[in-house]
Short mmCIF file of C-alpha atoms and ligand atoms in Angstrom, two decimals:
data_model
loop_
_atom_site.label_atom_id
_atom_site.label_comp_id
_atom_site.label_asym_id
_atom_site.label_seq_id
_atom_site.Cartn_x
_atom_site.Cartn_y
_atom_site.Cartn_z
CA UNK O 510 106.00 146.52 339.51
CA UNK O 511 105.17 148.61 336.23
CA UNK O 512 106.08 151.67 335.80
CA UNK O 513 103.23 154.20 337.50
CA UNK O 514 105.24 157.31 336.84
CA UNK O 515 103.38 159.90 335.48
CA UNK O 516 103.88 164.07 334.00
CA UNK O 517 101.28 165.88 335.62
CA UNK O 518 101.12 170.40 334.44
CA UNK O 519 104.89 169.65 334.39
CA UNK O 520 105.34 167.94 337.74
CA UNK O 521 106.59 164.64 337.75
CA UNK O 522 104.27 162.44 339.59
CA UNK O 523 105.17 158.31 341.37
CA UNK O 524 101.94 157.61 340.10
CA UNK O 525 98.70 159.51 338.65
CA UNK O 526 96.32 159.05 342.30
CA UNK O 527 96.01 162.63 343.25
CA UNK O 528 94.16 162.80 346.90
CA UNK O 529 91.71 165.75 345.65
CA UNK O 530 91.05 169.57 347.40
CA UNK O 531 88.66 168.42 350.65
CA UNK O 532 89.37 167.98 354.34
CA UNK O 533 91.06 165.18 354.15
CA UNK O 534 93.95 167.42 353.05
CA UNK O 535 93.84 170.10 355.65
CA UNK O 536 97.04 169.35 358.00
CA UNK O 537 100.24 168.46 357.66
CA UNK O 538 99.84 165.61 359.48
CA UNK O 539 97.19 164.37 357.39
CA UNK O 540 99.20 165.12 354.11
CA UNK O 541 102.52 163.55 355.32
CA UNK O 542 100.06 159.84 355.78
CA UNK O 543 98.50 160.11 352.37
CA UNK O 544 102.34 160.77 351.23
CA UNK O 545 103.21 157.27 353.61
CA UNK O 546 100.79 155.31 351.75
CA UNK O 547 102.11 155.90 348.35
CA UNK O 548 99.94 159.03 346.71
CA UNK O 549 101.70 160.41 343.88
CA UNK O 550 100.07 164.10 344.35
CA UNK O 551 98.01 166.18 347.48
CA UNK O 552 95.30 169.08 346.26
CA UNK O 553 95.12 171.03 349.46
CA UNK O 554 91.51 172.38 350.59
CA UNK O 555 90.77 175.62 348.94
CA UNK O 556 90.97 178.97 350.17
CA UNK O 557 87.69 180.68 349.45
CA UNK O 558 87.44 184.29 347.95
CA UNK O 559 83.99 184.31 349.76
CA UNK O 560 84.86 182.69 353.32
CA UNK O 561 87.42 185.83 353.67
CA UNK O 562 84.40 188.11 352.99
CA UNK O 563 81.96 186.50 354.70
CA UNK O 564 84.38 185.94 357.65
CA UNK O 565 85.58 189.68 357.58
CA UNK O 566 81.50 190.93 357.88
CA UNK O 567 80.70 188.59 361.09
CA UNK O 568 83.56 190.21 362.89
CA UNK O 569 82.19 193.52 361.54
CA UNK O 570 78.94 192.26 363.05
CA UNK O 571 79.94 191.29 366.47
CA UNK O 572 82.24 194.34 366.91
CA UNK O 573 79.86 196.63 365.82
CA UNK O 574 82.14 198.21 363.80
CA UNK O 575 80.43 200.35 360.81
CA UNK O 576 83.98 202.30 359.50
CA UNK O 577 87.67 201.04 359.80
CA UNK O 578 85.46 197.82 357.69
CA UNK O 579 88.83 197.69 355.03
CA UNK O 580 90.91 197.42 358.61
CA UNK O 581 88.59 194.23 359.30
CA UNK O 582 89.19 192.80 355.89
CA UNK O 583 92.78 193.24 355.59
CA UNK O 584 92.87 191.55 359.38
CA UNK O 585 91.00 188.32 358.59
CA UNK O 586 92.46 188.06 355.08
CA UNK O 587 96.00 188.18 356.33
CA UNK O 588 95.14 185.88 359.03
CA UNK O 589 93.47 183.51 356.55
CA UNK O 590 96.27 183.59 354.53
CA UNK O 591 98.89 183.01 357.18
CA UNK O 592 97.20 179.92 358.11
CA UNK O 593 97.00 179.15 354.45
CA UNK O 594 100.71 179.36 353.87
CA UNK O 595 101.40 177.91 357.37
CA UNK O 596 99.42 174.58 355.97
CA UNK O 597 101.65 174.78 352.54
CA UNK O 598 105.11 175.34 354.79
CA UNK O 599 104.32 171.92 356.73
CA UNK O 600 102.91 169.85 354.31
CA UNK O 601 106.12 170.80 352.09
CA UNK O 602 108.13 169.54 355.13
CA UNK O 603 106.48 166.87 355.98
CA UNK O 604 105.99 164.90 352.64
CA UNK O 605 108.28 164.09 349.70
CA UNK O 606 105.21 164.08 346.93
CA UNK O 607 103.70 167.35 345.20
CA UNK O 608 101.55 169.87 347.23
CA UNK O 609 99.14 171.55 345.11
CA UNK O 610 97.64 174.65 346.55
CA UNK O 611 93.95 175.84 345.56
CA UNK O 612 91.85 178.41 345.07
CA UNK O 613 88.52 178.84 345.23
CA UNK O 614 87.21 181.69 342.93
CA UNK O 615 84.79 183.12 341.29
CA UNK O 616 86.34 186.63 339.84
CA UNK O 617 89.71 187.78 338.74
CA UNK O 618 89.55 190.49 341.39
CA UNK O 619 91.23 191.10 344.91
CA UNK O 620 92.67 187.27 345.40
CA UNK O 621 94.61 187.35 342.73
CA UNK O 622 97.51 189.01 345.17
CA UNK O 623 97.25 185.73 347.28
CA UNK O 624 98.58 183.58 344.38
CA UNK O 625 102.32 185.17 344.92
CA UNK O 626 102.63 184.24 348.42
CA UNK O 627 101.21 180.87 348.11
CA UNK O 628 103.72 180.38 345.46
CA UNK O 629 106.65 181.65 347.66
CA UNK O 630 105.55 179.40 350.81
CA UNK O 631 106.49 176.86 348.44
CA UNK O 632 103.57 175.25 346.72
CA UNK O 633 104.81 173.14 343.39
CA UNK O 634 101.10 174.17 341.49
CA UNK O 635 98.42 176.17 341.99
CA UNK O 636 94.72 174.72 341.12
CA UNK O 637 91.87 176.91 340.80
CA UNK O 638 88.21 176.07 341.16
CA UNK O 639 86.33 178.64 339.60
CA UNK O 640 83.03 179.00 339.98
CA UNK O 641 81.57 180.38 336.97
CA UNK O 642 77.77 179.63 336.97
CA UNK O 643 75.46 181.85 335.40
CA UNK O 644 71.82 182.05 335.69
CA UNK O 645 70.62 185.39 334.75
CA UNK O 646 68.58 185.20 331.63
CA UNK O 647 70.44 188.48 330.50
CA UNK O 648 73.25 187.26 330.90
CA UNK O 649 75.03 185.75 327.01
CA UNK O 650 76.41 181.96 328.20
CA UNK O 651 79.70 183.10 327.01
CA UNK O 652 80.42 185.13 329.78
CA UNK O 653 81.20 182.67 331.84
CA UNK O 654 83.81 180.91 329.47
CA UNK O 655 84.95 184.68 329.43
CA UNK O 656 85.55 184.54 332.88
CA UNK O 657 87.57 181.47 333.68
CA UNK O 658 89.83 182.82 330.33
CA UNK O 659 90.32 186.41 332.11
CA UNK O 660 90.88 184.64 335.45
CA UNK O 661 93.84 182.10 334.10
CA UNK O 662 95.45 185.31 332.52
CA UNK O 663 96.16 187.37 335.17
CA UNK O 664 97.13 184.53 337.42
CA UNK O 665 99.76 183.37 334.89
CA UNK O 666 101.11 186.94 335.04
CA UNK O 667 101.16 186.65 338.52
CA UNK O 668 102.93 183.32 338.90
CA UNK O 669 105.62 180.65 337.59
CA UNK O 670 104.55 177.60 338.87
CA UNK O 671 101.95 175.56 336.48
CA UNK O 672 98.34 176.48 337.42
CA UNK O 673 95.91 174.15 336.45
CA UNK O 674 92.33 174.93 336.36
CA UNK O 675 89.33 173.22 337.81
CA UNK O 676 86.45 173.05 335.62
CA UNK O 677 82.66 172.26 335.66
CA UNK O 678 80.80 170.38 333.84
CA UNK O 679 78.06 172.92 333.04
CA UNK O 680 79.60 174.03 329.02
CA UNK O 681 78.37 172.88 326.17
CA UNK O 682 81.86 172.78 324.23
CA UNK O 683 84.34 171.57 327.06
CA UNK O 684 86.91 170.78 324.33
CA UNK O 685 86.83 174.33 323.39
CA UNK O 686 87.16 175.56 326.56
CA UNK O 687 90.32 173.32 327.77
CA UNK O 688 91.56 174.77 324.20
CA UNK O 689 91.12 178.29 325.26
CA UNK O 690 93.03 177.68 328.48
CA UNK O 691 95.56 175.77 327.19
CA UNK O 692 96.38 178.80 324.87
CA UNK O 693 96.68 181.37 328.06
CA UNK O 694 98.81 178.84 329.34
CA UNK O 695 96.61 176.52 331.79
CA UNK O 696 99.19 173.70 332.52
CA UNK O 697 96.61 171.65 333.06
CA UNK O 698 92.42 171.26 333.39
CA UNK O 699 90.96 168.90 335.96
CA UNK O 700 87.39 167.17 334.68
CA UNK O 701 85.46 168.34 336.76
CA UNK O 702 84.71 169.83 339.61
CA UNK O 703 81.34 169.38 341.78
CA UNK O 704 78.36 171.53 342.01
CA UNK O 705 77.08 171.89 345.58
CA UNK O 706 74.57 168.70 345.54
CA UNK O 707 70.54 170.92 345.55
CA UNK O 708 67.96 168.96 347.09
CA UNK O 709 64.28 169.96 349.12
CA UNK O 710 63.23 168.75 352.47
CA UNK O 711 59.20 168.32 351.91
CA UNK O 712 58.92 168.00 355.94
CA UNK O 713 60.40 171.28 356.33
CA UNK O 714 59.54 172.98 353.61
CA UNK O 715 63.01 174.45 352.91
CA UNK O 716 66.48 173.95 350.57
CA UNK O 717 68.59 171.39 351.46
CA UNK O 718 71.47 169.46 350.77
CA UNK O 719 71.81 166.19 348.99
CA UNK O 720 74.71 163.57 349.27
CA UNK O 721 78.28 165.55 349.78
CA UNK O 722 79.90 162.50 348.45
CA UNK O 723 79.76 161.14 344.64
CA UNK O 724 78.69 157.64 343.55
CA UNK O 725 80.24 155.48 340.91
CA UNK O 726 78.20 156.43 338.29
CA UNK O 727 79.00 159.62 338.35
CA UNK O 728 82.43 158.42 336.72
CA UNK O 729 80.11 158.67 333.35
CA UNK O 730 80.58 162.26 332.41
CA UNK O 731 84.23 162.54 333.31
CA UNK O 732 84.96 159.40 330.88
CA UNK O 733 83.07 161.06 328.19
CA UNK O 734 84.67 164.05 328.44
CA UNK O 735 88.26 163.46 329.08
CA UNK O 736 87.70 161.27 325.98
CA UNK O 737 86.50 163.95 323.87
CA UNK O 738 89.05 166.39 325.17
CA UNK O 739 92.11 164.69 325.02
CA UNK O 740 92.80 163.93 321.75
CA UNK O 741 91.43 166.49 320.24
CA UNK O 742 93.20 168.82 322.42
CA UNK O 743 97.07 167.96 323.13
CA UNK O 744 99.31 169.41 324.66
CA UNK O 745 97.50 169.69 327.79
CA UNK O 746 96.73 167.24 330.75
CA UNK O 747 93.79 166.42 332.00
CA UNK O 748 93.08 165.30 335.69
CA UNK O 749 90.43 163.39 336.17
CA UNK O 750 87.60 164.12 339.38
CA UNK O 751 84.21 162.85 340.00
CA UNK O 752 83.21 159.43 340.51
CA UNK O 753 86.32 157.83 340.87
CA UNK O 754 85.64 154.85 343.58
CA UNK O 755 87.68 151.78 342.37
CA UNK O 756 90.97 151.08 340.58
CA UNK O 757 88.94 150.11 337.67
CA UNK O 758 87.76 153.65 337.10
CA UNK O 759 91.51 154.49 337.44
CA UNK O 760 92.38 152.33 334.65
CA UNK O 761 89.60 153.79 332.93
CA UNK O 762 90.67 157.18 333.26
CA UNK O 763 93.87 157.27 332.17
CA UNK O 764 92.56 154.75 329.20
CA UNK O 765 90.51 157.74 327.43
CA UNK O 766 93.63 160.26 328.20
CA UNK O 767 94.27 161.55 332.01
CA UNK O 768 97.06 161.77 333.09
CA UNK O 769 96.50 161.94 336.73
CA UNK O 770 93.43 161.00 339.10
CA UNK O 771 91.86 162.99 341.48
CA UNK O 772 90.39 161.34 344.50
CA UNK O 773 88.32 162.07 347.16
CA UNK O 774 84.38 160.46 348.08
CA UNK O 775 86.23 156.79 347.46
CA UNK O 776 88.94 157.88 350.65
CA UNK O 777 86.09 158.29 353.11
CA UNK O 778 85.17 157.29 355.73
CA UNK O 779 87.99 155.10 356.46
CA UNK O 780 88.85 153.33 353.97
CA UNK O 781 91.33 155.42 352.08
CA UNK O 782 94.62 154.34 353.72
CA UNK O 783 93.70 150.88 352.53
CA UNK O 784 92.45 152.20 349.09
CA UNK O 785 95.64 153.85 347.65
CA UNK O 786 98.27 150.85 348.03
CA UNK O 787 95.50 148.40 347.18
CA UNK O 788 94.77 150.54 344.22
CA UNK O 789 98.23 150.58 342.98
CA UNK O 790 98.57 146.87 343.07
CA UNK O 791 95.75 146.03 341.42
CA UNK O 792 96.41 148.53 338.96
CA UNK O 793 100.18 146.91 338.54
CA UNK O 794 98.79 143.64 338.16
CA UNK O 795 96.18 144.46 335.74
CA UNK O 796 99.06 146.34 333.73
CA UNK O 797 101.82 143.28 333.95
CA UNK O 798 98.66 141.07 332.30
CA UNK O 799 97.91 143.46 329.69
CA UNK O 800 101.77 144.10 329.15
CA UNK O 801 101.72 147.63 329.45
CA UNK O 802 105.04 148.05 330.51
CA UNK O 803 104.32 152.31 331.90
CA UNK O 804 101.56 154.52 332.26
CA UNK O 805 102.27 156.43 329.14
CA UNK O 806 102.10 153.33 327.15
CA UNK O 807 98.20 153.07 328.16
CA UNK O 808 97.06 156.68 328.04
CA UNK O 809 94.59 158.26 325.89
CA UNK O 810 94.53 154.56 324.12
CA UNK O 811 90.25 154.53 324.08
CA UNK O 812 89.96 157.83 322.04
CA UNK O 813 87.26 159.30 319.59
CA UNK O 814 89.20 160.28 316.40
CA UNK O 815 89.25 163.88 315.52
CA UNK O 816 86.93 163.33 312.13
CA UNK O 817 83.98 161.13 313.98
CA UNK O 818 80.86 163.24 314.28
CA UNK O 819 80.41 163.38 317.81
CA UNK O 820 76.97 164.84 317.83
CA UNK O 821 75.64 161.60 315.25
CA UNK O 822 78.15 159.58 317.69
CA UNK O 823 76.25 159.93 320.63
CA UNK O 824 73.16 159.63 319.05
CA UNK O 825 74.11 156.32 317.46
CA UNK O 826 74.86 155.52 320.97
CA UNK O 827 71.51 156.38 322.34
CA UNK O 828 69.62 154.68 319.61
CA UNK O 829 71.82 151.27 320.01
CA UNK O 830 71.46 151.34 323.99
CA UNK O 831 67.93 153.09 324.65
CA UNK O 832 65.71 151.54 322.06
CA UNK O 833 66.94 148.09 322.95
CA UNK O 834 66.52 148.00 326.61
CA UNK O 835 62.94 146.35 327.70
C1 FMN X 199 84.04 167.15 352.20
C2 FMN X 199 84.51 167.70 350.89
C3 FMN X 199 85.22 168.90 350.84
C4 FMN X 199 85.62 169.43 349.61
N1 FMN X 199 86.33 170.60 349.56
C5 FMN X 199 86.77 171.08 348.36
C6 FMN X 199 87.54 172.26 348.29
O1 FMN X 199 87.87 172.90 349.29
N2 FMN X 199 87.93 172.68 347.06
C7 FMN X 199 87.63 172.01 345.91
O2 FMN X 199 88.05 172.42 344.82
N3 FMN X 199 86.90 170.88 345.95
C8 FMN X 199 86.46 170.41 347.14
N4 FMN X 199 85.73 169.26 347.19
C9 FMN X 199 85.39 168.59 345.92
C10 FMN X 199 86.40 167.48 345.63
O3 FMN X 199 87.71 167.98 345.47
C11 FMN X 199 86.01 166.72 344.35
O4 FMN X 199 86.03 167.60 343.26
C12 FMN X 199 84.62 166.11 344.44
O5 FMN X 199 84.41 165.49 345.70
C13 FMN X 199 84.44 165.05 343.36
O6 FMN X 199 85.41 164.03 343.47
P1 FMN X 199 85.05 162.60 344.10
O7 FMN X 199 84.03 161.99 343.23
O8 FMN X 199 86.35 161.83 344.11
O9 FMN X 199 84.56 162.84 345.48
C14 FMN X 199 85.32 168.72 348.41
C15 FMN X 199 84.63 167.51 348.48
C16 FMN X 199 84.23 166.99 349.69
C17 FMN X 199 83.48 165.68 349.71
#
């Protein structure tokens, strides 16, 4: 077997498959299979600044309770929480890998106090999904880069074990931002994380939901950027996440420079106990015929050197692949 060992924001990994932040990650019981079938890292579900607000106004609600409101809050946080760092205590017990805890934010406001405690229940990272969309014509597009920069500082100050940081897909410069991170100390940046999936029922007349789950193609952008990021910025690792469905996109992955790959659509329904050892062979194999003897050996070999012109690069591209197709 070739070596699958991999350095992941300073944890040492068995191998780069990361089960990603979702419900399939939301018991200890759960964890401690994905641990039996040979992942090398767990991303727990998130906790969600907004679920403790919107959780602590329904009680308000029902109670008809108008004062004592910051009694309600610090009730359903704390009980939030204690579930929270109830699911970190027995995941930690029950499997040998890395538990990643994760947040799910979009300010650098009250949660922050939450990131102590789910370091002391024992968590060996913390990720954070922030979500930093803008839409107000006012508003300069900056401010959200602004954001996740202000966010990742006071959580550092906060906290010693490596936080890594979620990103979406929605900046122009994504090198620049994994740059800025990386300089408030970001251990590491996972490409990317999902928007919620719009879509519009024309029977009903009303918002909807597309697919939850991502489809292989959707491994395009995270190539592209991870490739674009990783040599240009070093000193940082990069996670993979989206569109990851076969142990080709693995290979793939860690090819243009990440060091670790986040899964999660490809492990549902049922399939995903099968999936992970079955990955890791194949990806063994594929290795031993190459002769990569270890992961390292292979990452970040597909890169786009710093002094290419990526703006005439991808236009090159288009030209080559758009004009010819009939
Ligand atoms: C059912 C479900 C629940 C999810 N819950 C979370 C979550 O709590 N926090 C988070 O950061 N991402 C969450 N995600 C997003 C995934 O972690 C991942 O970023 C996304 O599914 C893209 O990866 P994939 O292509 O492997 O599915 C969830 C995804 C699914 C499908």
């Amino acid at each position: 077997m070739s070596d699958l060992t991999t350095c992941y924001a300073g944890l040492k990994l068995r191998n780069p498959l990361i089960v990603g932040s979702s419900v399939l990650t939301d018991s200890a019981e759960k964890n401690a299979a994905w641990d039996e079938v040979g992942c090398g890292a767990i991303v727990l579900p998130s906790l969600f600044e907004e679920q403790i607000e919107l959780e602590s106004k329904r009680i308000m609600k029902k109670e008809k309770i108008g004062d004592g409101s910051q009694l309600v809050w610090n009730f359903v946080k704390s009980t939030r929480i204690m579930n929270y760092l109830d699911l970190i205590r027995g995941s930690k017990n029950s499997c040998s890998i890395p538990i990643i805890a994760s947040i799910h934010c979009y300010s650098d406001g009250g949660w922050i106090e939450f990131a102590a405690q789910i370091e002391s229940a024992g968590a060996d990272a913390l990720e954070l999904n922030i979500s930093a969309i803008e839409a107000n014509p006012e508003v300069d597009p900056m401010e959200s880069a602004v954001r996740y920069i202000s966010i990742v500082q006071k959580i550092k100050s906060v906290v010693g074990i490596p936080v890594i940081v979620k990103a979406s897909k929605l900046f122009n410069n994504i090198p620049w931002l994994v740059n800025r991170l990386k300089q408030e100390g970001a251990d590491a940046v996972v490409l990317f994380n999902k928007l919620y999936p719009a879509d519009i029922d024309i029977d009903l007349m009303k918002a909807t939901s597309g697919p939850i789950l991502s489809h292989p193609e959707d491994v395009s952008d995270t190539l592209r950027w991870i490739c674009l990021t990783a040599s240009r910025v070093p000193g940082v690792d990069l996670a993979a996440s989206t569109g990851v469905h076969s142990w080709q996109d693995v290979v793939k992955c860690i090819l243009v420079g990440a060091s670790a790959v986040q899964i999660v659509s490809a492990l549902y329904p049922e399939n995903g106990k099968e999936f992970v050892p079955d990955t890791l062979s194949r990806i063994s194999e594929w290795m031993k015929s190459k002769d990569f003897i270890s992961i390292d050996r292979m990452k970040g070999l597909f890169h786009i050197d710093k002094q290419v012109d990526v703006a005439l690069f991808e236009r090159a591209q288009f030209m080559k692949y758009f004009t010819n197709f009939h």
